[in-house]
PDB file of C-alpha atoms in Angstrom:
ATOM      1  CA  GLY A   1       0.000   0.000   0.000  1.00 33.00           C
ATOM      2  CA  GLU A   2       0.878   3.630   0.030  1.00 37.00           C
ATOM      3  CA  SER A   3       3.140   5.103   2.598  1.00 46.00           C
ATOM      4  CA  VAL A   4       3.920   8.718   3.131  1.00 57.00           C
ATOM      5  CA  GLY A   5       6.269   9.516   5.947  1.00 54.00           C
ATOM      6  CA  LEU A   6       8.057  12.397   7.532  1.00 49.00           C
ATOM      7  CA  HIS A   7      11.664  12.312   8.664  1.00 50.00           C
ATOM      8  CA  LEU A   8      11.230  14.097  11.983  1.00 56.00           C
ATOM      9  CA  PRO A   9       8.210  14.317  14.239  1.00 85.00           C
ATOM     10  CA  THR A  10       9.257  17.647  15.781  1.00 91.00           C
ATOM     11  CA  LEU A  11      11.239  20.659  14.675  1.00 93.00           C
ATOM     12  CA  SER A  12      12.179  23.760  16.656  1.00 95.00           C
ATOM     13  CA  VAL A  13      13.505  26.863  14.953  1.00 96.00           C
ATOM     14  CA  GLN A  14      14.395  30.352  16.019  1.00 97.00           C
ATOM     15  CA  GLU A  15      12.107  33.123  14.853  1.00 97.00           C
ATOM     16  CA  GLY A  16      13.482  34.583  11.650  1.00 97.00           C
ATOM     17  CA  ASP A  17      15.347  31.443  10.635  1.00 97.00           C
ATOM     18  CA  ASN A  18      14.369  29.262   7.734  1.00 97.00           C
ATOM     19  CA  SER A  19      12.572  25.965   8.345  1.00 96.00           C
ATOM     20  CA  ILE A  20      12.832  22.816   6.289  1.00 96.00           C
ATOM     21  CA  ILE A  21      10.343  20.011   6.685  1.00 95.00           C
ATOM     22  CA  ASN A  22      10.894  16.781   4.800  1.00 93.00           C
ATOM     23  CA  CYS A  23       8.620  14.081   3.485  1.00 92.00           C
ATOM     24  CA  ALA A  24       9.238  10.753   1.792  1.00 91.00           C
ATOM     25  CA  TYR A  25       6.801   8.813  -0.311  1.00 90.00           C
ATOM     26  CA  SER A  26       6.884   5.338  -1.766  1.00 86.00           C
ATOM     27  CA  ASN A  27       4.523   5.330  -4.730  1.00 86.00           C
ATOM     28  CA  SER A  28       6.402   6.130  -7.906  1.00 86.00           C
ATOM     29  CA  ALA A  29       3.038   6.689  -9.621  1.00 88.00           C
ATOM     30  CA  SER A  30       2.270   9.654  -7.375  1.00 88.00           C
ATOM     31  CA  ASP A  31       1.814  12.679  -9.563  1.00 89.00           C
ATOM     32  CA  TYR A  32       0.604  15.385  -7.246  1.00 91.00           C
ATOM     33  CA  PHE A  33       1.828  16.493  -3.851  1.00 93.00           C
ATOM     34  CA  ILE A  34       0.415  18.878  -1.313  1.00 93.00           C
ATOM     35  CA  TRP A  35       1.581  20.439   1.911  1.00 95.00           C
ATOM     36  CA  TYR A  36      -0.899  21.221   4.652  1.00 95.00           C
ATOM     37  CA  LYS A  37      -0.640  23.185   7.865  1.00 96.00           C
ATOM     38  CA  GLN A  38      -2.727  22.219  10.853  1.00 95.00           C
ATOM     39  CA  GLU A  39      -3.016  24.416  13.897  1.00 94.00           C
ATOM     40  CA  SER A  40      -4.130  22.994  17.193  1.00 91.00           C
ATOM     41  CA  GLY A  41      -7.853  22.267  17.266  1.00 89.00           C
ATOM     42  CA  LYS A  42      -8.375  23.163  13.619  1.00 92.00           C
ATOM     43  CA  GLY A  43      -8.707  21.406  10.319  1.00 94.00           C
ATOM     44  CA  PRO A  44      -5.793  21.190   7.883  1.00 94.00           C
ATOM     45  CA  GLN A  45      -5.152  24.195   5.686  1.00 94.00           C
ATOM     46  CA  PHE A  46      -3.707  23.992   2.189  1.00 92.00           C
ATOM     47  CA  ILE A  47      -0.291  25.648   1.842  1.00 94.00           C
ATOM     48  CA  ILE A  48       1.180  24.764  -1.514  1.00 94.00           C
ATOM     49  CA  ASP A  49       1.128  22.003  -4.083  1.00 92.00           C
ATOM     50  CA  ILE A  50       3.362  20.658  -6.807  1.00 93.00           C
ATOM     51  CA  ARG A  51       2.893  18.359  -9.755  1.00 92.00           C
ATOM     52  CA  SER A  52       5.307  15.602 -10.619  1.00 92.00           C
ATOM     53  CA  ASN A  53       6.443  17.378 -13.782  1.00 93.00           C
ATOM     54  CA  MET A  54       7.948  20.118 -11.628  1.00 95.00           C
ATOM     55  CA  ASP A  55      10.828  20.030  -9.178  1.00 96.00           C
ATOM     56  CA  LYS A  56      10.273  23.347  -7.458  1.00 97.00           C
ATOM     57  CA  ARG A  57       7.434  25.682  -6.754  1.00 96.00           C
ATOM     58  CA  GLN A  58       7.378  28.874  -4.739  1.00 96.00           C
ATOM     59  CA  GLY A  59       4.661  30.610  -2.848  1.00 94.00           C
ATOM     60  CA  GLN A  60       4.614  33.391  -0.352  1.00 93.00           C
ATOM     61  CA  ARG A  61       7.515  32.587   2.016  1.00 96.00           C
ATOM     62  CA  VAL A  62       7.210  28.900   1.163  1.00 98.00           C
ATOM     63  CA  THR A  63       8.973  26.715  -1.377  1.00 98.00           C
ATOM     64  CA  VAL A  64       8.309  23.086  -2.141  1.00 97.00           C
ATOM     65  CA  LEU A  65      11.029  20.940  -3.675  1.00 97.00           C
ATOM     66  CA  LEU A  66      10.346  17.597  -5.280  1.00 97.00           C
ATOM     67  CA  ASN A  67      12.981  14.970  -5.954  1.00 95.00           C
ATOM     68  CA  LYS A  68      11.323  12.141  -7.820  1.00 93.00           C
ATOM     69  CA  THR A  69      14.521  10.140  -8.062  1.00 93.00           C
ATOM     70  CA  VAL A  70      14.587   9.527  -4.323  1.00 93.00           C
ATOM     71  CA  LYS A  71      10.852  10.069  -3.784  1.00 93.00           C
ATOM     72  CA  HIS A  72      11.356  12.991  -1.459  1.00 94.00           C
ATOM     73  CA  LEU A  73       9.791  16.369  -1.078  1.00 93.00           C
ATOM     74  CA  SER A  74      10.460  19.214   1.258  1.00 96.00           C
ATOM     75  CA  LEU A  75       8.753  22.350   2.446  1.00 97.00           C
ATOM     76  CA  GLN A  76      10.905  25.366   3.104  1.00 97.00           C
ATOM     77  CA  ILE A  77       9.523  28.255   5.113  1.00 98.00           C
ATOM     78  CA  ALA A  78      11.505  31.464   4.928  1.00 97.00           C
ATOM     79  CA  ALA A  79      11.859  33.817   7.883  1.00 97.00           C
ATOM     80  CA  THR A  80       9.797  31.600  10.167  1.00 97.00           C
ATOM     81  CA  GLN A  81       7.336  33.464  12.367  1.00 97.00           C
ATOM     82  CA  PRO A  82       5.538  32.455  15.576  1.00 96.00           C
ATOM     83  CA  GLY A  83       2.327  32.099  13.565  1.00 96.00           C
ATOM     84  CA  ASP A  84       4.008  29.321  11.609  1.00 97.00           C
ATOM     85  CA  SER A  85       3.969  27.069  14.661  1.00 97.00           C
ATOM     86  CA  ALA A  86       1.758  24.142  13.701  1.00 96.00           C
ATOM     87  CA  VAL A  87       1.829  20.590  12.432  1.00 94.00           C
ATOM     88  CA  TYR A  88       2.806  20.290   8.795  1.00 95.00           C
ATOM     89  CA  PHE A  89       2.119  17.252   6.701  1.00 91.00           C
ATOM     90  CA  CYS A  90       2.428  16.212   3.129  1.00 94.00           C
ATOM     91  CA  ALA A  91      -0.092  14.371   1.030  1.00 92.00           C
ATOM     92  CA  GLU A  92       0.111  12.694  -2.318  1.00 91.00           C
ATOM     93  CA  THR A  93      -2.156  11.199  -4.903  1.00 86.00           C
ATOM     94  CA  SER A  94      -1.714   9.274  -8.108  1.00 83.00           C
ATOM     95  CA  GLY A  95      -5.031  10.622  -9.319  1.00 75.00           C
ATOM     96  CA  GLY A  96      -8.669  10.261  -8.480  1.00 72.00           C
ATOM     97  CA  ASN A  97     -10.048  10.908  -5.035  1.00 75.00           C
ATOM     98  CA  GLN A  98      -7.700   8.805  -2.919  1.00 82.00           C
ATOM     99  CA  PHE A  99      -5.185  10.949  -1.103  1.00 86.00           C
ATOM    100  CA  TYR A 100      -2.487   9.635   1.218  1.00 88.00           C
ATOM    101  CA  PHE A 101      -1.326  11.816   4.062  1.00 90.00           C
ATOM    102  CA  GLY A 102       1.832  11.780   6.141  1.00 89.00           C
ATOM    103  CA  THR A 103       1.753  11.747   9.927  1.00 87.00           C
ATOM    104  CA  GLY A 104       3.038  15.267  10.364  1.00 90.00           C
ATOM    105  CA  THR A 105       5.944  17.279  11.747  1.00 92.00           C
ATOM    106  CA  SER A 106       5.279  19.606  14.639  1.00 93.00           C
ATOM    107  CA  LEU A 107       7.031  22.925  14.073  1.00 96.00           C
ATOM    108  CA  THR A 108       7.713  25.138  17.070  1.00 96.00           C
ATOM    109  CA  VAL A 109       9.002  28.650  16.514  1.00 96.00           C
ATOM    110  CA  ILE A 110      11.049  30.024  19.376  1.00 96.00           C
ATOM    111  CA  PRO A 111      10.678  33.810  19.807  1.00 92.00           C
TER     112      PRO A 111
ATOM    113  CA  ASP B   1     -12.916  27.067   7.286  1.00 52.00           C
ATOM    114  CA  ALA B   2     -14.268  27.883   3.830  1.00 63.00           C
ATOM    115  CA  GLY B   3     -17.962  27.618   4.718  1.00 92.00           C
ATOM    116  CA  ILE B   4     -17.787  24.136   6.189  1.00 96.00           C
ATOM    117  CA  THR B   5     -19.338  23.223   9.499  1.00 97.00           C
ATOM    118  CA  GLN B   6     -19.356  19.935  11.324  1.00 98.00           C
ATOM    119  CA  SER B   7     -21.717  18.820  14.035  1.00 97.00           C
ATOM    120  CA  PRO B   8     -21.403  17.845  16.727  1.00 98.00           C
ATOM    121  CA  ARG B   9     -17.912  19.149  17.481  1.00 97.00           C
ATOM    122  CA  HIS B  10     -17.482  16.749  20.374  1.00 97.00           C
ATOM    123  CA  LYS B  11     -19.296  13.550  21.229  1.00 97.00           C
ATOM    124  CA  VAL B  12     -18.892  10.773  23.751  1.00 98.00           C
ATOM    125  CA  THR B  13     -20.842   7.621  23.103  1.00 97.00           C
ATOM    126  CA  GLU B  14     -20.935   4.044  24.268  1.00 97.00           C
ATOM    127  CA  THR B  15     -19.824   0.985  22.359  1.00 97.00           C
ATOM    128  CA  GLY B  16     -22.604  -0.446  20.244  1.00 97.00           C
ATOM    129  CA  THR B  17     -24.598   2.750  19.832  1.00 97.00           C
ATOM    130  CA  PRO B  18     -25.234   4.363  16.441  1.00 96.00           C
ATOM    131  CA  VAL B  19     -23.633   7.728  15.769  1.00 97.00           C
ATOM    132  CA  THR B  20     -24.165  10.177  12.934  1.00 98.00           C
ATOM    133  CA  LEU B  21     -21.825  13.035  12.159  1.00 98.00           C
ATOM    134  CA  ARG B  22     -22.896  15.838   9.894  1.00 98.00           C
ATOM    135  CA  CYS B  23     -20.916  17.950   7.470  1.00 98.00           C
ATOM    136  CA  HIS B  24     -22.561  21.018   5.997  1.00 98.00           C
ATOM    137  CA  GLN B  25     -21.077  23.262   3.306  1.00 97.00           C
ATOM    138  CA  THR B  26     -22.204  26.563   1.874  1.00 96.00           C
ATOM    139  CA  GLU B  27     -19.751  26.541  -1.056  1.00 92.00           C
ATOM    140  CA  ASN B  28     -21.824  24.392  -3.415  1.00 92.00           C
ATOM    141  CA  HIS B  29     -18.765  22.190  -4.033  1.00 92.00           C
ATOM    142  CA  ARG B  30     -19.412  18.912  -5.746  1.00 91.00           C
ATOM    143  CA  TYR B  31     -16.973  16.699  -3.872  1.00 91.00           C
ATOM    144  CA  MET B  32     -17.153  15.944  -0.175  1.00 94.00           C
ATOM    145  CA  TYR B  33     -14.928  13.688   1.904  1.00 95.00           C
ATOM    146  CA  TRP B  34     -14.806  12.147   5.338  1.00 97.00           C
ATOM    147  CA  TYR B  35     -11.428  11.492   6.950  1.00 97.00           C
ATOM    148  CA  ARG B  36     -10.323  10.269  10.317  1.00 97.00           C
ATOM    149  CA  GLN B  37      -7.166  11.439  12.060  1.00 95.00           C
ATOM    150  CA  ASP B  38      -5.393   9.312  14.626  1.00 92.00           C
ATOM    151  CA  PRO B  39      -2.035   9.609  16.386  1.00 84.00           C
ATOM    152  CA  GLY B  40       0.669   7.887  14.403  1.00 81.00           C
ATOM    153  CA  HIS B  41      -1.420   7.924  11.250  1.00 84.00           C
ATOM    154  CA  GLY B  42      -1.971  10.506   8.634  1.00 85.00           C
ATOM    155  CA  LEU B  43      -5.459  11.515   7.651  1.00 92.00           C
ATOM    156  CA  ARG B  44      -7.215   8.472   6.213  1.00 94.00           C
ATOM    157  CA  LEU B  45     -10.082   8.613   3.781  1.00 94.00           C
ATOM    158  CA  ILE B  46     -13.254   6.890   4.938  1.00 96.00           C
ATOM    159  CA  HIS B  47     -15.760   7.710   2.197  1.00 96.00           C
ATOM    160  CA  TYR B  48     -16.246  10.411  -0.341  1.00 94.00           C
ATOM    161  CA  SER B  49     -19.068  11.745  -2.484  1.00 95.00           C
ATOM    162  CA  TYR B  50     -18.925  13.035  -6.026  1.00 91.00           C
ATOM    163  CA  GLY B  51     -22.511  14.226  -6.156  1.00 92.00           C
ATOM    164  CA  VAL B  52     -25.933  13.861  -4.614  1.00 94.00           C
ATOM    165  CA  LYS B  53     -26.491  10.181  -3.844  1.00 93.00           C
ATOM    166  CA  ASP B  54     -23.116   9.320  -5.395  1.00 95.00           C
ATOM    167  CA  THR B  55     -20.615   7.965  -2.912  1.00 96.00           C
ATOM    168  CA  ASP B  56     -17.632   5.655  -2.860  1.00 94.00           C
ATOM    169  CA  LYS B  57     -15.424   3.928  -0.326  1.00 94.00           C
ATOM    170  CA  GLY B  58     -12.066   5.122   0.822  1.00 92.00           C
ATOM    171  CA  GLU B  59      -9.131   3.456   2.485  1.00 89.00           C
ATOM    172  CA  VAL B  60     -10.826   2.724   5.851  1.00 95.00           C
ATOM    173  CA  SER B  61     -14.531   2.379   5.110  1.00 96.00           C
ATOM    174  CA  ASP B  62     -15.335  -0.708   7.202  1.00 96.00           C
ATOM    175  CA  GLY B  63     -17.839   0.103   9.939  1.00 96.00           C
ATOM    176  CA  TYR B  64     -18.929   3.367   8.322  1.00 98.00           C
ATOM    177  CA  SER B  65     -21.669   4.374   5.945  1.00 97.00           C
ATOM    178  CA  VAL B  66     -22.440   7.712   4.342  1.00 98.00           C
ATOM    179  CA  SER B  67     -25.309   9.484   2.708  1.00 97.00           C
ATOM    180  CA  ARG B  68     -25.689  12.612   0.649  1.00 97.00           C
ATOM    181  CA  SER B  69     -29.247  13.614  -0.108  1.00 96.00           C
ATOM    182  CA  LYS B  70     -28.415  17.287  -0.739  1.00 96.00           C
ATOM    183  CA  THR B  71     -25.386  19.000  -2.206  1.00 95.00           C
ATOM    184  CA  GLU B  72     -24.665  20.782   1.037  1.00 97.00           C
ATOM    185  CA  ASP B  73     -24.890  17.867   3.481  1.00 98.00           C
ATOM    186  CA  PHE B  74     -22.745  14.754   3.844  1.00 98.00           C
ATOM    187  CA  LEU B  75     -23.528  12.426   6.726  1.00 98.00           C
ATOM    188  CA  LEU B  76     -21.205   9.851   8.235  1.00 98.00           C
ATOM    189  CA  THR B  77     -22.831   7.060  10.241  1.00 98.00           C
ATOM    190  CA  LEU B  78     -21.265   4.558  12.577  1.00 97.00           C
ATOM    191  CA  GLU B  79     -23.957   1.890  12.760  1.00 93.00           C
ATOM    192  CA  SER B  80     -22.548   0.355  15.934  1.00 96.00           C
ATOM    193  CA  ALA B  81     -19.689   2.341  17.363  1.00 97.00           C
ATOM    194  CA  THR B  82     -16.550   0.564  18.557  1.00 97.00           C
ATOM    195  CA  SER B  83     -13.645   1.837  20.627  1.00 97.00           C
ATOM    196  CA  SER B  84     -11.411   1.636  17.558  1.00 97.00           C
ATOM    197  CA  GLN B  85     -13.542   4.373  16.015  1.00 98.00           C
ATOM    198  CA  THR B  86     -12.492   6.846  18.674  1.00 97.00           C
ATOM    199  CA  SER B  87     -10.887   9.513  16.547  1.00 97.00           C
ATOM    200  CA  VAL B  88     -11.084  13.029  15.195  1.00 97.00           C
ATOM    201  CA  TYR B  89     -13.201  13.139  12.063  1.00 98.00           C
ATOM    202  CA  PHE B  90     -12.723  15.764   9.389  1.00 97.00           C
ATOM    203  CA  CYS B  91     -14.943  16.632   6.520  1.00 97.00           C
ATOM    204  CA  ALA B  92     -13.449  18.186   3.409  1.00 95.00           C
ATOM    205  CA  ILE B  93     -14.782  19.617   0.173  1.00 94.00           C
ATOM    206  CA  SER B  94     -13.343  20.305  -3.229  1.00 89.00           C
ATOM    207  CA  GLU B  95     -14.654  21.835  -6.381  1.00 84.00           C
ATOM    208  CA  ILE B  96     -13.542  19.481  -9.126  1.00 69.00           C
ATOM    209  CA  ALA B  97     -12.235  15.945  -9.269  1.00 57.00           C
ATOM    210  CA  GLY B  98      -8.482  16.197  -9.271  1.00 53.00           C
ATOM    211  CA  SER B  99      -8.653  19.656  -7.762  1.00 58.00           C
ATOM    212  CA  TYR B 100      -6.469  18.634  -4.964  1.00 73.00           C
ATOM    213  CA  GLU B 101      -6.998  21.736  -2.931  1.00 82.00           C
ATOM    214  CA  GLN B 102      -9.385  20.404  -0.360  1.00 88.00           C
ATOM    215  CA  TYR B 103     -10.948  22.647   2.243  1.00 91.00           C
ATOM    216  CA  PHE B 104     -11.356  21.063   5.634  1.00 95.00           C
ATOM    217  CA  GLY B 105     -13.922  21.569   8.338  1.00 96.00           C
ATOM    218  CA  PRO B 106     -13.034  22.118  12.010  1.00 95.00           C
ATOM    219  CA  GLY B 107     -13.335  18.449  12.951  1.00 96.00           C
ATOM    220  CA  THR B 108     -15.437  16.324  15.299  1.00 97.00           C
ATOM    221  CA  ARG B 109     -13.804  14.637  18.247  1.00 97.00           C
ATOM    222  CA  LEU B 110     -15.558  11.332  18.872  1.00 98.00           C
ATOM    223  CA  THR B 111     -14.884   9.170  21.907  1.00 97.00           C
ATOM    224  CA  VAL B 112     -16.350   5.693  22.110  1.00 97.00           C
ATOM    225  CA  THR B 113     -16.251   4.258  25.627  1.00 96.00           C
TER     226      THR B 113
END
């Protein structure tokens, strides 16, 4: 079956530093990847996505990198702020309505 | 939460009792999903709907049924709740199949004792 994992369950960064959150996936047929942010007591919130025909995509303060060779993607957050403290998880799909989600990395921003 | 509400937000029930969770959207999105979220697991798809009265099973559908009689409402029913169904349940919506940007509701915390 599918597996989507994260390298580290927790990450602490100093305010203003850059954060990097990693994710590995196993399905080589996966063609679409998404990063979500989940704050305590809330539902997940879409951050950024990337298709398999791309290796990098940038948003506002966030960048997603995709390495299909090693089935790895990462989320980079620039100038991390206290409001970025949350659980971040990746999700992937090979099409259709079945999405597979990682377990999440808890990011703590130290003021 | 993009016009999505879930009710109840919290529920404690006993093993063997039926439970129905409701998801209501005001976005008129075609697709609706039910997920469960458990420690050590990512979100797992239970069932989804691609239109009124059109539903399909997800990864962990055993023990759950769904119904969608109106575009705006998607119900998740546990016919006979078990302790293994203690979880946080999230509803999500999306506009188009393959539009992977799903909008999630606030969640329902269900405890089965």
